[in-house]
């Protein structure tokens, strides 16, 4: 279909709010000046652009309602960290804020950021201010803008990692909002840049705005996500992003990138117009042209994305509705030149960067698995205290991965015994202490913080993994690499739709005391660990306690019938979910 716009679409409410915010300011300024524990929905909508979500503690919701009290309002603050990079000092600031003004835990996200939950309204400003003083930011960690830019966090000293680091940071700067509202609201007008200043727009169109030349007054129709990846290490899950840069490596250096477009996983099962989609190759761009091509993609999304129906306001729907050739023609139109065809390259593998790894400069980095990204003290496992002690002692860099783990960089070989003693002292698990299936699993936060959660995820997945570990050991698959990803609703925050086994919250379960229980899940099978194939629904509304029982026969068949070297996801995709005992009604 040719590109077209609905002649007179009724704009969604958020569009009017963005316009009225005067570049992201008015409603938040008023809300911060007012008393009270929370802000209006309108102000909370604009607050997202500043990196914070208004939430409430859902564990106490039913009780408080019965007692006719207001919800336990609190805010989640997301710290933007391109590539998950941080210094020891920055880690310690996040730890201090989580401990003093948050709920006592830090949460590594699937997009290489920290989230601090449980911040009260009166503590929002000191929290965000402190983050900026440590040369980090929360600007655009959420909202209808380019989000945190992902790239390989491995601190490997080679020209490839350095080139990707430079390119990704250049893009992150270029795509950052330019309005000064952020500094006015949180830093009393004192500008602190955590990224290099953005510079002028490069792809000029008549719609360019003097304050926000890329975004304009109403920013993007919806969130927009970018990742950089290597074909032999897709650790950023590049295909799940609106915009992907897949490195083309020739004679030991990155000459450019295959530009991928249209990835996005959010879906509403009751609305057929929504679906998960993996990014497809658009073109090849030499290194020097990625800012132009990226900006053209952002601007086409800005100008043609759906601003009346937020459920359909992602780049993937433009590409689906127009077709890739028409989309590519529009990008060429914005750029004023013809694009080169993509190179015949696809992702081949993923490295989670865990364990001791040589950096290439005589030093090592240590990748620690953090179950579901939650850094907290729990009984003998004192991860929060342990990492604090580590960064107080060693002034080295840290990195966050898209698998919700942390890398400790720049370690001298001679430090290994004392670091291993530190891990024992604080009960911190190394990669050899966790099973393969736990290592490759992820869950989103879901209850009690996420306002959209239907079921548990982060608090429920460890129990599923316990049972899966024993099933896999019995079947003889204990060392099999397969990704298990659970979310508390179909929005896909832990990227369940391209994993080997996806568990997506579908039906709420209410305990006798009125609190929500683990719930029922849709099981998806047949994705790929490499992240470049969607899985398909296998069974729907499976009660939490039945998940592993329903998976066991499929795992047994895999063990008995797999082709040589075949992965679990490939096996499921080859046989199809109906042949594996799946519900035929769920298949298209
Ligand atoms: Fe997400 C909304 C958590 C990565 C798709 N996501 C939310 C909110 C903010 C709920 C809300 O809107 O009120 C969740 C906050 C929960 C909490 O209490 O912390 C939330 N999303 C997360 C995180 C923390 C999950 C995690 O386990 O780490 C991830 C934060 C990443 C970051 O640092 O920015 C997170 N979210 C993702 C991803 C994965 C990715 O980007 O690689 C996706 C799928 C990819 C995509 O965007 O399509 C994702 N989140 C969504 C959606 C569905 C969007 C859509 O197009 O339909 C929503 C709902 C929405 O935006 O309305 C959402
Ligand atoms: Fe919340 Fe759903 Fe995202 Fe989980 S997948 S964090 S429940 S929006």
XYZ file of C-alpha atoms and ligand atoms in Angstrom:
659
model
C 0.000 0.000 0.000
C 1.243 3.534 -0.766
C 2.123 5.727 2.206
C -0.855 7.779 3.234
C -2.223 9.469 6.313
C -5.728 9.252 7.616
C -7.242 12.560 6.376
C -8.616 13.685 9.763
C -7.626 11.299 12.532
C -8.722 12.241 16.047
C -5.503 12.648 17.968
C -4.976 10.649 21.148
C -5.142 12.513 24.457
C -1.381 12.230 24.951
C -0.788 14.285 21.783
C -2.639 17.267 23.264
C -0.748 16.840 26.544
C 2.622 16.904 24.761
C 1.660 20.060 22.869
C 0.417 21.743 26.076
C 3.550 20.743 27.988
C 5.611 23.372 26.120
C 8.502 21.037 25.467
C 7.868 18.699 28.421
C 7.497 21.201 31.225
C 4.147 22.683 32.255
C 2.230 19.799 33.862
C 5.274 18.383 35.679
C 6.269 21.787 37.006
C 2.776 22.275 38.448
C 2.675 18.763 39.879
C 6.025 19.154 41.610
C 4.933 22.460 43.137
C 1.708 20.949 44.490
C 1.360 19.055 47.776
C 0.242 15.441 47.893
C 1.602 11.977 47.391
C 0.958 11.689 43.681
C 0.242 13.622 40.516
C -2.546 13.709 37.932
C -2.478 11.210 35.071
C -1.759 14.095 32.703
C 1.328 15.173 34.638
C 2.431 11.535 35.021
C 2.250 11.148 31.223
C 4.733 13.965 30.709
C 6.845 12.853 33.673
C 7.712 9.702 31.684
C 9.860 11.764 29.300
C 11.915 12.737 32.362
C 12.527 9.065 33.160
C 9.974 8.326 35.860
C 6.691 6.409 36.149
C 4.036 6.955 38.777
C 3.175 3.591 40.347
C 1.635 2.212 43.519
C 2.498 -0.784 45.681
C 0.038 -3.348 44.355
C 0.649 -5.694 47.271
C -1.145 -3.214 49.516
C -3.810 -2.040 47.050
C -6.674 -4.322 48.177
C -6.068 -3.732 51.869
C -5.836 0.032 51.463
C -9.005 0.058 49.392
C -10.876 -1.863 52.095
C -9.573 0.593 54.660
C -10.704 3.431 52.364
C -7.196 4.792 52.210
C -5.424 6.108 49.141
C -3.094 3.834 47.180
C 0.528 3.605 48.323
C 1.810 5.883 45.561
C 5.458 5.753 44.629
C 7.633 6.460 41.613
C 10.018 4.364 39.592
C 13.081 6.264 38.384
C 14.951 4.862 35.367
C 18.608 5.830 34.998
C 19.619 6.176 31.351
C 22.906 4.422 30.630
C 23.774 3.967 26.938
C 25.451 0.562 26.576
C 24.984 0.027 30.330
C 28.212 1.959 31.017
C 28.982 3.308 34.468
C 31.861 4.184 36.729
C 32.276 2.885 40.282
C 31.208 6.305 41.593
C 28.050 6.202 39.475
C 27.200 2.712 40.728
C 27.577 3.922 44.299
C 25.213 6.854 43.695
C 22.549 4.486 42.324
C 23.072 2.213 45.336
C 22.836 5.143 47.758
C 19.596 6.386 46.163
C 18.019 2.925 46.099
C 18.925 2.447 49.747
C 18.024 5.857 51.116
C 15.169 7.071 48.889
C 14.056 3.895 47.071
C 12.815 0.501 48.218
C 16.258 -0.868 49.103
C 16.949 -2.690 45.827
C 18.316 -1.835 42.401
C 16.835 -3.386 39.278
C 18.908 -3.992 36.119
C 16.585 -3.754 33.136
C 16.515 -5.616 29.830
C 17.779 -2.376 28.229
C 20.981 -1.892 30.228
C 19.578 0.611 32.725
C 18.986 0.776 36.460
C 15.520 1.252 37.858
C 15.027 2.572 41.367
C 11.544 1.706 42.638
C 9.599 3.090 45.564
C 10.667 6.757 45.383
C 8.150 9.083 47.051
C 6.962 12.188 45.236
C 8.817 14.576 47.526
C 12.028 12.666 46.828
C 11.776 12.753 43.027
C 13.701 15.979 42.609
C 16.590 15.105 44.979
C 16.825 11.670 43.332
C 16.997 12.968 39.773
C 19.293 15.816 40.788
C 21.750 13.443 42.439
C 21.748 11.185 39.381
C 22.669 14.149 37.198
C 25.343 15.373 39.580
C 26.959 11.968 39.093
C 26.933 12.643 35.318
C 24.106 10.265 34.557
C 20.629 11.188 33.377
C 17.042 10.018 33.394
C 16.041 12.196 30.421
C 14.304 10.108 27.754
C 14.674 6.870 29.691
C 10.904 6.647 29.094
C 8.394 8.584 26.950
C 7.706 9.069 23.230
C 11.345 9.522 22.275
C 14.476 7.539 21.463
C 15.091 5.376 24.543
C 18.352 4.098 26.009
C 20.633 3.054 23.146
C 21.891 -0.516 23.461
C 25.292 -1.818 22.470
C 27.589 -4.646 23.463
C 28.701 -3.937 27.044
C 31.802 -6.164 26.958
C 34.801 -3.957 27.826
C 36.850 -5.751 25.206
C 39.781 -3.672 23.979
C 39.666 -4.100 20.236
C 38.898 -1.769 17.333
C 35.495 -3.386 16.748
C 34.118 -2.754 20.238
C 35.636 0.725 20.294
C 34.072 1.629 16.939
C 30.648 0.377 17.995
C 30.924 2.232 21.304
C 31.736 5.488 19.467
C 28.990 5.057 16.866
C 26.328 4.147 19.426
C 27.176 7.076 21.708
C 27.163 9.451 18.728
C 23.671 8.207 17.842
C 22.497 8.422 21.477
C 23.621 12.059 21.641
C 22.146 12.921 18.288
C 18.750 11.421 19.120
C 18.497 12.935 22.623
C 15.836 15.630 23.193
C 17.243 19.171 23.143
C 14.621 21.076 25.213
C 16.004 22.654 28.385
C 12.920 21.716 30.461
C 14.741 18.785 32.034
C 17.445 20.965 33.552
C 14.921 23.658 34.503
C 12.775 21.208 36.429
C 15.320 19.048 38.175
C 18.513 21.133 38.316
C 17.103 24.649 38.710
C 18.290 25.525 35.235
C 21.879 24.327 35.655
C 22.694 22.263 32.597
C 24.686 19.065 33.158
C 25.229 16.982 30.027
C 25.766 13.271 30.522
C 26.142 12.788 26.761
C 28.026 15.089 24.388
C 25.723 17.955 23.245
C 23.461 16.838 20.427
C 24.402 19.154 17.567
C 22.122 20.294 14.727
C 19.697 18.100 12.817
C 21.229 16.632 9.666
C 18.268 15.601 7.522
C 16.342 18.813 6.931
C 12.624 18.719 6.394
C 10.089 21.518 6.425
C 8.666 20.140 9.681
C 11.840 20.875 11.661
C 11.216 22.749 14.891
C 13.609 25.382 16.290
C 13.776 23.827 19.784
C 13.461 20.147 18.926
C 14.670 19.857 15.307
C 14.277 16.086 15.234
C 11.205 15.648 17.394
C 9.111 18.797 17.137
C 6.651 19.980 19.804
C 4.779 16.695 20.059
C 7.821 14.430 19.968
C 7.285 10.944 18.520
C 3.963 9.124 18.278
C 5.287 6.548 20.765
C 8.486 5.070 22.206
C 11.374 4.314 19.835
C 14.226 1.908 20.568
C 17.655 1.398 19.000
C 20.304 -1.308 19.412
C 23.732 -1.969 17.911
C 24.961 -5.581 17.605
C 27.606 -7.821 16.090
C 26.450 -10.741 13.915
C 28.412 -13.197 16.076
C 27.180 -11.610 19.322
C 23.604 -10.406 19.318
C 23.710 -9.711 23.053
C 21.452 -6.670 22.596
C 18.617 -8.585 20.883
C 18.837 -6.216 17.920
C 15.752 -7.557 16.115
C 13.477 -6.520 19.000
C 14.233 -2.834 18.326
C 12.576 -0.216 16.127
C 16.003 0.579 14.707
C 18.933 -1.831 14.639
C 22.507 -1.417 13.489
C 24.077 -4.799 12.716
C 27.818 -4.366 12.251
C 29.391 -5.269 8.928
C 32.941 -6.318 9.703
C 35.436 -6.364 6.838
C 39.156 -7.013 7.270
C 38.952 -6.633 11.041
C 37.066 -3.351 11.173
C 33.478 -2.113 11.089
C 32.894 -0.555 7.680
C 29.228 0.130 8.275
C 25.980 -1.393 9.439
C 23.003 -3.193 8.059
C 20.150 -0.976 9.210
C 17.226 -3.012 10.541
C 13.807 -1.460 11.065
C 10.478 -2.186 12.694
C 11.166 -4.468 15.660
C 8.738 -4.293 18.566
C 7.172 -6.906 20.804
C 4.191 -5.296 22.552
C 0.837 -6.826 21.683
C -2.733 -6.905 22.957
C -4.073 -10.442 22.405
C -7.664 -9.201 22.029
C -6.679 -6.707 19.302
C -5.614 -8.447 16.089
C -4.274 -5.160 14.751
C -1.377 -5.537 17.225
C 1.390 -8.132 17.054
C 5.066 -8.701 17.853
C 7.390 -8.152 14.914
C 11.138 -8.570 14.424
C 13.154 -5.874 12.658
C 13.897 -6.463 8.970
C 16.927 -5.267 6.962
C 16.381 -1.904 5.236
C 19.800 -0.999 3.837
C 23.543 -0.865 4.384
C 24.886 2.418 5.782
C 28.609 3.240 5.939
C 29.725 4.302 9.438
C 29.752 7.972 8.484
C 26.095 7.902 7.428
C 24.341 6.264 10.360
C 23.241 9.544 11.965
C 21.581 10.649 8.707
C 19.845 7.339 8.097
C 18.787 6.998 11.737
C 17.440 10.557 11.776
C 15.477 9.943 8.566
C 13.883 6.858 10.153
C 12.985 8.861 13.286
C 11.482 11.640 11.184
C 9.412 9.315 9.014
C 8.097 7.765 12.232
C 7.447 11.255 13.616
C 5.522 12.321 10.533
C 3.660 9.133 9.607
C 3.327 7.185 12.872
C -0.194 6.742 14.181
C -1.018 9.593 16.577
C -4.637 8.636 17.132
C -4.347 5.013 18.299
C -1.442 4.434 20.694
C -1.816 0.678 20.392
C -0.773 1.004 16.736
C 1.754 3.777 17.178
C 4.988 1.839 16.667
C 7.247 1.897 13.621
C 6.482 -1.776 12.913
C 2.904 -0.919 11.937
C 4.010 1.658 9.335
C 6.254 -0.960 7.758
C 3.528 -3.592 7.939
C 0.893 -1.273 6.433
C 3.037 0.307 3.700
C 5.333 -2.612 2.892
C 9.127 -2.341 3.088
C 9.669 -0.951 -0.476
C 7.355 2.039 0.148
C 8.957 2.660 3.533
C 12.403 2.558 1.981
C 11.327 4.971 -0.739
C 10.101 7.405 1.920
C 13.417 7.214 3.790
C 15.245 7.904 0.496
C 12.944 10.842 -0.042
C 13.836 12.306 3.389
C 17.540 11.645 2.822
C 17.588 12.883 -0.752
C 19.605 9.894 -1.909
C 19.297 6.232 -2.781
C 20.045 3.653 -0.089
C 22.474 0.775 -0.593
C 21.029 -2.734 -0.313
C 21.724 -4.556 2.958
C 24.629 -7.009 3.015
C 23.760 -10.738 3.232
C 24.563 -10.998 6.939
C 22.426 -12.300 9.810
C 22.924 -12.841 13.509
C 24.691 -16.087 14.329
C 25.179 -16.193 18.097
C 24.765 -14.480 21.459
C 27.359 -14.076 24.212
C 25.988 -13.264 27.672
C 29.503 -12.215 28.763
C 29.335 -14.063 32.089
C 32.330 -15.472 33.967
C 35.971 -14.333 33.803
C 36.874 -12.970 30.369
C 40.103 -11.431 29.093
C 39.664 -7.781 28.036
C 42.608 -7.849 25.642
C 44.679 -5.329 27.632
C 46.060 -7.758 30.204
C 43.038 -7.198 32.483
C 39.854 -9.225 32.959
C 36.178 -8.545 33.363
C 33.876 -10.669 35.460
C 30.259 -11.142 34.366
C 27.960 -11.980 37.280
C 24.523 -13.526 36.716
C 21.871 -11.507 38.596
C 18.592 -13.397 38.778
C 15.992 -11.257 36.977
C 18.241 -8.234 37.410
C 17.302 -7.652 41.060
C 20.208 -6.434 43.204
C 19.138 -6.834 46.818
C 20.144 -8.485 50.072
C 18.151 -11.670 50.644
C 19.284 -13.969 53.425
C 22.808 -15.208 52.821
C 22.897 -13.746 49.263
C 23.883 -10.135 49.991
C 24.233 -8.828 46.485
C 23.425 -5.201 47.295
C 25.899 -4.963 50.182
C 28.430 -7.015 48.239
C 28.428 -4.845 45.119
C 28.569 -1.723 47.278
C 31.642 -3.100 49.069
C 33.169 -4.081 45.721
C 32.821 -0.645 44.125
C 33.976 1.069 47.326
C 37.161 -0.990 47.216
C 37.848 -1.167 43.470
C 37.533 2.015 41.438
C 36.727 0.166 38.202
C 34.040 0.455 35.555
C 30.794 -1.539 35.613
C 28.519 -2.483 32.707
C 24.914 -3.683 32.558
C 23.833 -6.274 30.018
C 20.554 -6.755 28.164
C 20.268 -10.094 29.984
C 19.875 -8.182 33.284
C 23.420 -8.973 34.479
C 26.405 -6.903 35.567
C 30.001 -6.923 34.325
C 32.842 -5.796 36.601
C 35.578 -4.432 34.345
C 39.307 -3.677 34.503
C 40.261 -6.415 36.989
C 43.957 -7.188 37.416
C 44.716 -10.939 37.141
C 46.309 -10.799 40.611
C 42.971 -9.727 42.150
C 41.215 -12.984 41.216
C 41.673 -14.795 44.579
C 40.483 -11.814 46.619
C 37.498 -11.259 44.314
C 36.539 -14.908 44.637
C 36.829 -14.547 48.431
C 34.601 -11.448 48.222
C 31.978 -13.486 46.327
C 32.045 -16.198 49.005
C 31.815 -13.625 51.806
C 28.654 -12.042 50.366
C 27.091 -15.263 49.006
C 27.339 -13.980 45.414
C 26.837 -16.660 42.760
C 29.230 -16.908 39.846
C 28.198 -18.274 36.493
C 29.352 -21.798 37.434
C 27.068 -21.743 40.471
C 23.860 -21.388 38.453
C 22.258 -23.889 36.089
C 22.299 -23.263 32.341
C 18.535 -22.737 32.285
C 18.634 -20.145 35.105
C 21.558 -18.389 33.425
C 19.537 -17.899 30.235
C 16.255 -16.896 31.883
C 14.723 -13.450 32.420
C 11.549 -12.026 33.930
C 10.071 -8.528 33.969
C 9.282 -6.825 37.324
C 5.475 -7.282 37.063
C 3.874 -7.310 40.555
C 3.988 -5.431 42.836
C 5.302 -2.346 41.000
C 4.082 -2.554 37.412
C 0.659 -1.014 36.938
C 0.017 -3.155 33.854
C 0.850 -6.576 35.337
C -1.847 -9.234 35.145
C 0.266 -11.938 36.803
C 3.510 -12.353 38.697
C 6.777 -12.674 36.746
C 9.992 -11.732 38.610
C 8.711 -13.307 41.833
C 7.297 -16.361 40.015
C 10.010 -17.330 37.535
C 12.548 -18.639 40.089
C 10.015 -21.311 41.159
C 9.450 -22.345 37.522
C 13.198 -22.548 37.004
C 13.591 -24.740 40.132
C 11.155 -27.230 38.618
C 12.601 -26.945 35.123
C 16.079 -27.613 36.487
C 14.975 -30.920 37.936
C 12.951 -31.863 34.808
C 15.897 -31.049 32.524
C 18.305 -33.005 34.748
C 15.995 -36.049 34.703
C 15.670 -35.894 30.908
C 19.423 -35.438 30.447
C 19.263 -31.854 29.188
C 20.821 -30.056 32.158
C 23.492 -28.426 29.973
C 21.181 -27.460 27.116
C 21.170 -23.712 26.349
C 17.613 -22.482 26.051
C 16.121 -19.091 26.827
C 13.123 -18.947 29.182
C 11.524 -15.529 29.496
C 8.492 -14.642 31.605
C 6.367 -11.499 31.663
C 3.383 -10.512 33.763
C 1.367 -9.317 30.743
C 1.569 -9.432 26.936
C 3.627 -6.208 26.604
C 6.804 -8.247 26.234
C 9.258 -6.386 28.505
C 11.508 -9.429 29.073
C 11.313 -10.172 25.329
C 9.391 -13.464 25.623
C 8.329 -13.604 21.967
C 11.678 -14.478 20.417
C 12.841 -16.852 23.169
C 12.901 -20.652 23.111
C 10.232 -20.766 25.835
C 8.096 -17.679 26.412
C 5.750 -17.487 29.417
C 3.343 -14.577 29.146
C 0.952 -13.562 31.926
C -2.595 -14.052 30.730
C -5.028 -14.497 33.593
C -4.976 -13.052 37.075
C -5.289 -15.223 40.148
C -6.616 -13.625 43.306
C -5.628 -15.176 46.628
C -8.180 -15.577 49.433
C -6.833 -12.440 51.142
C -7.527 -10.429 47.995
C -3.898 -10.136 46.871
C -2.938 -11.291 43.376
C -1.280 -14.735 43.035
C 0.972 -16.106 40.283
C -1.833 -16.547 37.732
C -2.141 -18.253 34.352
C 0.239 -18.002 31.438
C 0.406 -18.505 27.687
C 3.321 -20.773 26.784
C 5.131 -19.852 23.553
C 7.599 -22.203 21.837
C 9.900 -22.072 18.856
C 11.885 -18.823 19.052
C 15.666 -18.782 18.811
C 18.348 -18.037 21.381
C 19.895 -15.825 18.678
C 16.739 -13.666 18.820
C 15.923 -13.617 15.108
C 12.772 -15.756 15.038
C 9.426 -15.219 16.759
C 7.957 -18.127 18.699
C 4.291 -19.163 18.507
C 1.628 -19.806 21.146
C 1.576 -23.421 22.334
C -0.930 -23.495 25.200
C -3.053 -20.739 26.731
C -4.169 -20.044 30.294
C -1.786 -22.591 31.824
C -1.872 -22.326 35.631
C 1.499 -21.470 37.160
C 1.775 -24.858 38.859
C 1.216 -26.713 35.557
C 3.823 -24.913 33.434
C 6.668 -27.392 33.816
C 4.315 -30.402 33.688
C 3.070 -29.178 30.284
C 6.581 -28.525 28.999
C 8.084 -31.847 30.099
C 6.680 -34.060 27.269
C 7.989 -31.570 24.680
C 11.443 -31.579 26.270
C 11.404 -35.396 26.316
C 10.538 -35.524 22.619
C 13.284 -33.024 21.893
C 15.794 -35.252 23.672
C 14.614 -38.315 21.746
C 14.025 -36.838 18.277
C 16.294 -33.808 17.836
C 18.573 -33.616 14.822
C 22.292 -33.492 15.519
C 23.150 -30.125 17.130
C 19.574 -28.889 16.817
C 18.487 -26.369 19.472
C 15.223 -26.665 21.381
C 13.748 -23.644 19.608
C 14.737 -24.955 16.180
C 13.245 -28.342 17.017
C 9.923 -26.793 18.091
C 9.842 -24.567 15.001
C 10.591 -27.562 12.740
C 7.868 -29.770 14.159
C 5.327 -27.024 14.810
C 3.359 -26.521 17.985
C 0.364 -28.654 16.938
C 2.567 -31.699 16.364
C 4.038 -31.066 19.806
C 0.615 -31.242 21.462
C -0.212 -27.529 21.336
C -3.727 -26.115 21.194
C -4.766 -25.981 17.477
C -7.070 -23.027 18.201
C -4.053 -20.882 19.015
C -2.335 -21.380 15.667
C -3.044 -18.932 12.849
Fe 8.606 -2.385 29.222
C 5.772 -0.685 29.845
C 9.243 -2.430 32.433
C 11.704 -3.357 28.443
C 7.530 -3.251 26.023
N 7.655 -1.605 30.798
C 6.496 -0.894 30.810
C 6.243 -0.305 32.215
C 6.875 1.044 32.266
C 4.787 -0.291 32.683
C 3.979 0.952 32.437
O 3.938 1.459 31.315
O 3.338 1.377 33.389
C 7.046 -1.332 33.068
C 7.569 -0.850 34.416
C 7.557 -1.990 35.383
C 8.264 -1.725 36.641
O 7.606 -1.775 37.711
O 9.451 -1.494 36.642
C 8.065 -1.810 32.064
N 10.187 -2.704 30.226
C 10.256 -2.779 31.587
C 11.599 -3.325 32.050
C 12.057 -2.743 33.378
C 11.521 -4.859 32.108
C 12.730 -5.583 32.639
O 12.527 -6.734 33.013
O 13.831 -5.083 32.660
C 12.459 -2.936 30.822
C 12.977 -1.544 30.926
C 13.894 -1.265 29.775
C 14.583 0.057 29.878
O 15.563 0.149 30.620
O 14.159 0.972 29.186
C 11.398 -2.996 29.726
N 9.474 -3.089 27.497
C 10.754 -3.549 27.443
C 10.960 -4.283 26.237
C 12.241 -5.031 25.842
C 13.204 -4.177 25.077
O 12.950 -2.989 24.832
O 14.249 -4.701 24.695
C 9.756 -4.265 25.541
C 9.459 -4.990 24.197
C 10.018 -4.276 23.028
C 9.088 -3.207 22.556
O 9.229 -2.065 22.967
O 8.174 -3.527 21.796
C 8.840 -3.504 26.342
N 6.907 -1.980 28.051
C 6.657 -2.496 26.813
C 5.324 -2.122 26.420
C 4.632 -2.489 25.079
C 4.918 -1.468 24.040
C 4.097 -1.654 22.793
O 4.548 -1.290 21.724
O 2.957 -2.134 22.879
C 4.777 -1.385 27.494
C 3.380 -0.771 27.577
C 3.319 0.574 26.976
O 4.297 1.143 26.508
O 2.194 1.096 26.950
C 5.800 -1.326 28.498
Fe 4.684 -4.735 33.329
Fe 3.765 -6.230 31.378
Fe 6.109 -5.022 31.117
Fe 5.895 -7.018 32.765
S 5.597 -7.139 30.545
S 6.859 -5.062 33.220
S 3.848 -6.818 33.528
S 4.164 -4.006 31.266
